[in-house]
CSV table of C-alpha atoms in Angstrom, one decimal:
chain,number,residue,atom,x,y,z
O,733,UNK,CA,14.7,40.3,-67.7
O,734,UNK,CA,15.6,40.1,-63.9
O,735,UNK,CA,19.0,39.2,-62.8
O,736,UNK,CA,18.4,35.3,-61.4
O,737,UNK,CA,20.0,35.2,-57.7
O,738,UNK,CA,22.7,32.3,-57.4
O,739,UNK,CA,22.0,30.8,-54.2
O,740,UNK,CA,25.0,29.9,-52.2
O,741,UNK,CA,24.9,28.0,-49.2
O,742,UNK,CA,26.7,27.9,-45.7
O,743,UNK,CA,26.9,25.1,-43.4
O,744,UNK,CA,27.2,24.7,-39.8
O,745,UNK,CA,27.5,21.7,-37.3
O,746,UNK,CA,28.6,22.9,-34.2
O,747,UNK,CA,29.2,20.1,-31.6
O,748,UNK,CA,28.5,23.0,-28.5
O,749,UNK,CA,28.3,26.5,-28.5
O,750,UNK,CA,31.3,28.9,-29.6
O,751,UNK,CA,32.9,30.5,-26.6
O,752,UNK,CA,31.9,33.9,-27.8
O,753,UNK,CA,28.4,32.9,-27.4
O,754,UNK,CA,27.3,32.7,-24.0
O,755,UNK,CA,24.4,29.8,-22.8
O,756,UNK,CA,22.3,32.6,-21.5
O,757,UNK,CA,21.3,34.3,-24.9
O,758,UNK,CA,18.6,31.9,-25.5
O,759,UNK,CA,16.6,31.5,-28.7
O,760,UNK,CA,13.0,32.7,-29.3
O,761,UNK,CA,10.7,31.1,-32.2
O,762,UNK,CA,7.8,32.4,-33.4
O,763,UNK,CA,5.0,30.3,-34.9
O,764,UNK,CA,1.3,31.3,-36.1
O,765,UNK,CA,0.1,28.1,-35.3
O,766,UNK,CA,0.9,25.5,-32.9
O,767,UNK,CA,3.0,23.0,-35.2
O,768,UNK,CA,4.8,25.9,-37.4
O,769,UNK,CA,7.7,26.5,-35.4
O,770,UNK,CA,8.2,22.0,-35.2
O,771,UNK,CA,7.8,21.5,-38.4
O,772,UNK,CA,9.4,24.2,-40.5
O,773,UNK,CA,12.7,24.6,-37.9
O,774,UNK,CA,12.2,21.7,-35.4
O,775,UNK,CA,15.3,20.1,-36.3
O,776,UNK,CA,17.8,23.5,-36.0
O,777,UNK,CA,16.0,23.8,-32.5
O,778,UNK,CA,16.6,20.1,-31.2
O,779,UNK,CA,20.5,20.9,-32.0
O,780,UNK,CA,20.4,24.2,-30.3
O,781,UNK,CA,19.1,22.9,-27.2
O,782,UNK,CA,20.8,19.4,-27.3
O,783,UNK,CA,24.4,22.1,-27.4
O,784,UNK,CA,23.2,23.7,-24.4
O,785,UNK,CA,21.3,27.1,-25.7
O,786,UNK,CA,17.6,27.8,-24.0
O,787,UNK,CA,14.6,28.0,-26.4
O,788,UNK,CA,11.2,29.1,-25.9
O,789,UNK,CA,8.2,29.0,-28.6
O,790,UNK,CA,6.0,32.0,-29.0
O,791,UNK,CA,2.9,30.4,-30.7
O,792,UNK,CA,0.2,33.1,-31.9
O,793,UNK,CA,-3.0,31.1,-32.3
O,794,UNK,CA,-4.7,27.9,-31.2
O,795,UNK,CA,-5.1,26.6,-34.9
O,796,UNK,CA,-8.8,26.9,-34.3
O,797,UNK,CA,-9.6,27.2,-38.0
O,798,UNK,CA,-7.7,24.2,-38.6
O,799,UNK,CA,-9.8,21.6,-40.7
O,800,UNK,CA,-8.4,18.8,-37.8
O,801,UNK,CA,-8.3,19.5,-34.2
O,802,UNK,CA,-9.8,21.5,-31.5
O,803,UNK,CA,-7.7,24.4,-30.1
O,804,UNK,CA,-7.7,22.7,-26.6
O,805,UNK,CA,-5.8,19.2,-28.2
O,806,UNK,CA,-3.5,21.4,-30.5
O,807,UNK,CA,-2.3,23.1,-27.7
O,808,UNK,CA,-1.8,19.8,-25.5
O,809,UNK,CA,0.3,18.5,-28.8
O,810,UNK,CA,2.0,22.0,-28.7
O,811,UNK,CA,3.5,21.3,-25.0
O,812,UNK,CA,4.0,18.3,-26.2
O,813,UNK,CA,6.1,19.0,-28.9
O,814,UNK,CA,8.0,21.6,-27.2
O,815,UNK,CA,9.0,19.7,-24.6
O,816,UNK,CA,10.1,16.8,-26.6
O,817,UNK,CA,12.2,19.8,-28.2
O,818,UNK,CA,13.7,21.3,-24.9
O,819,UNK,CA,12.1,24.3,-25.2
O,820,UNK,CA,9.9,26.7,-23.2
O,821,UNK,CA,5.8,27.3,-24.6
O,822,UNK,CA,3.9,30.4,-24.4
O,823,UNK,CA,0.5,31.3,-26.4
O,824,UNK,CA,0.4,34.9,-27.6
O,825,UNK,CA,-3.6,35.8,-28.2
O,826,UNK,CA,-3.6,38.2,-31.6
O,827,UNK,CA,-6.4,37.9,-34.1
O,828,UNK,CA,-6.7,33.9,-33.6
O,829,UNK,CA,-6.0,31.7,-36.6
O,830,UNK,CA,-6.7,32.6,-40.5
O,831,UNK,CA,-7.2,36.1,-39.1
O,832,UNK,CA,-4.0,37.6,-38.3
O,833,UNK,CA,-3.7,41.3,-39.6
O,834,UNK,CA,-0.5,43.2,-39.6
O,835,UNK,CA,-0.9,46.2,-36.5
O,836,UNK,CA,1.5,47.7,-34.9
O,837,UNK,CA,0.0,46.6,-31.8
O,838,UNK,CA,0.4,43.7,-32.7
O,839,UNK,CA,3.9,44.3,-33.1
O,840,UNK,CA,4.4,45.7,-29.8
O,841,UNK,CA,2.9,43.1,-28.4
O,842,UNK,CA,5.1,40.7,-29.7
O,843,UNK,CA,8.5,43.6,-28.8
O,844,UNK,CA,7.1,42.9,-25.3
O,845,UNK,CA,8.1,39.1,-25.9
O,846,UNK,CA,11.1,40.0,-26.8
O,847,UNK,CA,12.2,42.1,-24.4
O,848,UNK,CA,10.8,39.1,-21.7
O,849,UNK,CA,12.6,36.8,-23.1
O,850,UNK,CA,15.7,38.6,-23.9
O,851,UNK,CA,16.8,36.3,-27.1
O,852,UNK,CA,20.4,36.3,-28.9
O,853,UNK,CA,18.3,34.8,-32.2
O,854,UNK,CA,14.5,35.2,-33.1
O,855,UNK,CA,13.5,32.7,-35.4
O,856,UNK,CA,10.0,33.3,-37.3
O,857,UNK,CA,8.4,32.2,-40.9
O,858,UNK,CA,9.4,33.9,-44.0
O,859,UNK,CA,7.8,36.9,-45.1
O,860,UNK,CA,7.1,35.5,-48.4
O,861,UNK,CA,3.7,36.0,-49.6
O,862,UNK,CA,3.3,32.5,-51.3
O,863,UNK,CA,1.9,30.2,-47.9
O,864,UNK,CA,-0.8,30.5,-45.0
O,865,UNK,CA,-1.6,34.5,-44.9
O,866,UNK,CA,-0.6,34.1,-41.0
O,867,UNK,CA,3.0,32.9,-41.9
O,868,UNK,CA,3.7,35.8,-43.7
O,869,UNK,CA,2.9,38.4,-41.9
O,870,UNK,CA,3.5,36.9,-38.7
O,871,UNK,CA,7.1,37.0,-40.4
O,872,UNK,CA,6.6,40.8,-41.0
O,873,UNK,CA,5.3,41.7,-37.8
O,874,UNK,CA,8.7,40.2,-36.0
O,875,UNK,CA,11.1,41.5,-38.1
O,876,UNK,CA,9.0,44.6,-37.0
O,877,UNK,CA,9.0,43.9,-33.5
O,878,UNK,CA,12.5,42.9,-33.2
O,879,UNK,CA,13.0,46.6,-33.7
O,880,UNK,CA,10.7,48.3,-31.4
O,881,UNK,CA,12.0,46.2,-28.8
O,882,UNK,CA,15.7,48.3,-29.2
O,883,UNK,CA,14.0,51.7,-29.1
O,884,UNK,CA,14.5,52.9,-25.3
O,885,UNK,CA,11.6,55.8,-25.9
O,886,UNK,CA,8.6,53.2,-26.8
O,887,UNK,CA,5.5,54.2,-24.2
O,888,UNK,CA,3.7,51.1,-24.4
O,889,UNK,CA,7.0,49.3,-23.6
O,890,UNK,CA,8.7,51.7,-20.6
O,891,UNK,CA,8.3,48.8,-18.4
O,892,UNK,CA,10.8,46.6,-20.1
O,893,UNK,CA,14.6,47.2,-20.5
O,894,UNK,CA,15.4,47.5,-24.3
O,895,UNK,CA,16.6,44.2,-25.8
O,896,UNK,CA,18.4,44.3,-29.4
O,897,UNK,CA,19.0,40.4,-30.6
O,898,UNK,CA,21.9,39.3,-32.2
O,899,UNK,CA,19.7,37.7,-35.4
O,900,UNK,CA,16.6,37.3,-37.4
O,901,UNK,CA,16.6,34.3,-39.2
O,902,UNK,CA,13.3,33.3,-41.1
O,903,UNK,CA,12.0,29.3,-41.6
O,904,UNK,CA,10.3,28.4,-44.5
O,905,UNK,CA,7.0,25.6,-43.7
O,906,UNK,CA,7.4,24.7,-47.7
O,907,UNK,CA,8.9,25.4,-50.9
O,908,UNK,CA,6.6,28.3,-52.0
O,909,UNK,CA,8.1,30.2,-48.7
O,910,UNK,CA,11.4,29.7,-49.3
O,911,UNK,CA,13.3,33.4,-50.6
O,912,UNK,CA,14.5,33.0,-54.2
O,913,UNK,CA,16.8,36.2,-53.2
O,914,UNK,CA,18.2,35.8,-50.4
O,915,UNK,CA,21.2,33.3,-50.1
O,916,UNK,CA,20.1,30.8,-46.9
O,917,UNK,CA,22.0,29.5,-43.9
O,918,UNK,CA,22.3,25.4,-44.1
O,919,UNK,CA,22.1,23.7,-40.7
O,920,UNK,CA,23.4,20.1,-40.7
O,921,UNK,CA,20.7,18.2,-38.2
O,922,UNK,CA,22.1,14.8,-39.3
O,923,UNK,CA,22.8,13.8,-36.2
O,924,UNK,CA,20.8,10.9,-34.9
O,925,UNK,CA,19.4,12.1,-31.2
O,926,UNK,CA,18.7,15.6,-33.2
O,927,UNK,CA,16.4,13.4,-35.5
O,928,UNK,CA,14.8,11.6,-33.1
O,929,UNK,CA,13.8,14.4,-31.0
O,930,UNK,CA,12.8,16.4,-34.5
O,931,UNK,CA,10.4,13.8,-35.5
O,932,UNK,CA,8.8,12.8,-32.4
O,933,UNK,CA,8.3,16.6,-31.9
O,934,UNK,CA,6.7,16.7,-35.0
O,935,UNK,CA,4.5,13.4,-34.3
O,936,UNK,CA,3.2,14.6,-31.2
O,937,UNK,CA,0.8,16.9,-33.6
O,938,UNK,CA,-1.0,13.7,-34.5
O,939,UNK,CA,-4.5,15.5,-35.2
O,940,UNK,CA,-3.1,17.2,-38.2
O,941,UNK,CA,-1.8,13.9,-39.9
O,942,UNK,CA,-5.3,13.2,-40.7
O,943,UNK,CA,-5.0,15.0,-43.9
O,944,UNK,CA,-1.5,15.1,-44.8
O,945,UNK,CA,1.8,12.9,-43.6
O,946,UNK,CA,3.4,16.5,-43.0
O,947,UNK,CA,6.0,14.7,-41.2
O,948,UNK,CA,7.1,12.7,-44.1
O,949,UNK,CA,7.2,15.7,-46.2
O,950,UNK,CA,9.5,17.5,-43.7
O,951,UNK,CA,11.7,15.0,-43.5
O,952,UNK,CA,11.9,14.5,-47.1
O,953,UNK,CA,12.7,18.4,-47.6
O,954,UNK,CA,15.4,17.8,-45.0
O,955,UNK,CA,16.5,15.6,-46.6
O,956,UNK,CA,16.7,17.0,-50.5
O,957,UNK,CA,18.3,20.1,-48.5
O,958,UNK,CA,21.3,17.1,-46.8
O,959,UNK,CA,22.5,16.0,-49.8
O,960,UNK,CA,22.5,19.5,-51.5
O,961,UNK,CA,24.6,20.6,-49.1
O,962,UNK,CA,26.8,16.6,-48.8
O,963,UNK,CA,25.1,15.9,-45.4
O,964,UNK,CA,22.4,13.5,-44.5
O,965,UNK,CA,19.6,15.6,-43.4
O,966,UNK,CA,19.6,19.7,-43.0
O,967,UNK,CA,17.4,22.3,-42.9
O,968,UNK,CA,17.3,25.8,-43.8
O,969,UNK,CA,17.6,30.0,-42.1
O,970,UNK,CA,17.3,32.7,-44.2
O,971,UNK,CA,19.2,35.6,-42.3
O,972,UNK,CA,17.4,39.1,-42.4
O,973,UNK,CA,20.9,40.7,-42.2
O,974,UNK,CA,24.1,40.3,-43.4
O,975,UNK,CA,25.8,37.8,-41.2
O,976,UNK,CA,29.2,38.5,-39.1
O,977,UNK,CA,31.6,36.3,-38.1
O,978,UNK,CA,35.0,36.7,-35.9
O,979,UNK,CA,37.5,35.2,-38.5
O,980,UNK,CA,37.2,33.2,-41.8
O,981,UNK,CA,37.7,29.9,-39.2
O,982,UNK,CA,34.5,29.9,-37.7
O,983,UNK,CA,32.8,29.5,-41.2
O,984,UNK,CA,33.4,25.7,-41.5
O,985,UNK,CA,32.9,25.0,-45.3
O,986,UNK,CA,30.1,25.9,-47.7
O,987,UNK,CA,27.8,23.2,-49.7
O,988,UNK,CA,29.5,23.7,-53.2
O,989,UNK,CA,32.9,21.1,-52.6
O,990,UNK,CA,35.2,22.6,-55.2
């Protein structure tokens, strides 16, 4: 049999950004579809940008396979959403909806994003294969592009300075994409204007209630993740690399109370 990981959990509820991390290295999320990015990290967003840190949503189809909606009124709830959220919106035209492929074009494409935007943290839906075919490799194809957009001697990208981000953290839209390997980051989003602002963002895609309350189940996983963790409401990263930190101080406790 295979070993079985033993997840571990740290937490962090920074009231404003550390010193060392300067309000210009903004955070870039990545979503498939227009409500991805809202409803699987909305509430880690809403505390980023209520501390001070710039966000901006990538968002890499219309949801125009979606059994509710029309592209055009997903992408007016997209704007929506995002703005309720703090954050900047841009749509990146790949393959459209239910038809992403993984290409390294499509990978460069989404480089050339990052070197725009110039992030310190990339958020972007696990790679796990067990969800919407689009989350996953969507997942892939950033972690792939978050490399390209270092290398100084890409052609297609000569235009654009290189840009290396500090993280990759991956958002899980359900249980299924969550990483049984991988031990996750725990962001307390207790707070009550982070809330608010999470679950208006998320109610602003009202077309897509029409088959599920996927705000209800959000909250609900927030919740199950809070108390876990002895907080209210939380939600989860899962960090493609090992994490670094300055000194054992700025790793303010871990869920497990001894």
């Amino acid at each position: 049999m295979g070993r079985v990981p033993v997840l571990t959990f740290v937490a962090f509820r920074p009231q404003s950004l550390p010193p060392h991390e300067p309000l210009d290295r903004s955070l870039l999320a990545f979503g498939a579809h227009p409500d991805d990015i809202e409803f699987g990290a909305g509430g880690i967003v809403a505390r980023e940008t209520q501390a001070g840190r710039p966000a901006h949503f990538a968002v890499c189809s219309h949801g125009e396979a979606g059994t509710n909606g029309t592209p055009a009124e997903r992408a007016r709830e997209a704007e929506k959403a995002a703005k309720l959220l703090g954050a900047k919106l841009e749509f990146v035209d790949l393959d459209g909806d239910s038809h992403l492929d993984l290409r390294n074009a499509h990978a460069l494409r989404l480089a050339a994003v990052i070197r725009a935007v110039r992030p310190g943290i990339v958020l972007a839906p696990t790679p796990e294969p067990n969800q919407h075919p689009d989350h996953w490799r969507l997942g892939q194809l950033v972690r792939d592009a978050t490399r390209i957009a270092r290398y100084g001697g890409v052609a297609e990208l000569k235009a654009q300075t290189p840009h290396a981000v500090g993280q990759l953290f991956f958002y899980a839209l359900g249980p299924g994409a969550e990483p049984r390997d991988v031990s996750p980051v725990v962001i307390d989003i207790s707070d009550k204007p982070i809330m608010t602002a999470w679950t208006k963002a998320m109610e602003a895609h009202a077309s897509q209630m029409k088959t599920r309350n996927y705000v209800e189940l959000q909250l609900a996983r927030a919740r199950v993740h809070g108390l876990n963790a002895g907080v209210a409401h939380a939600q989860l990263l899962w960090p493609n690399d090992p994490l670094v930190f300055h000194s054992l101080s700025d790793i303010a406790r871990g869920a497990r109370r001894f």
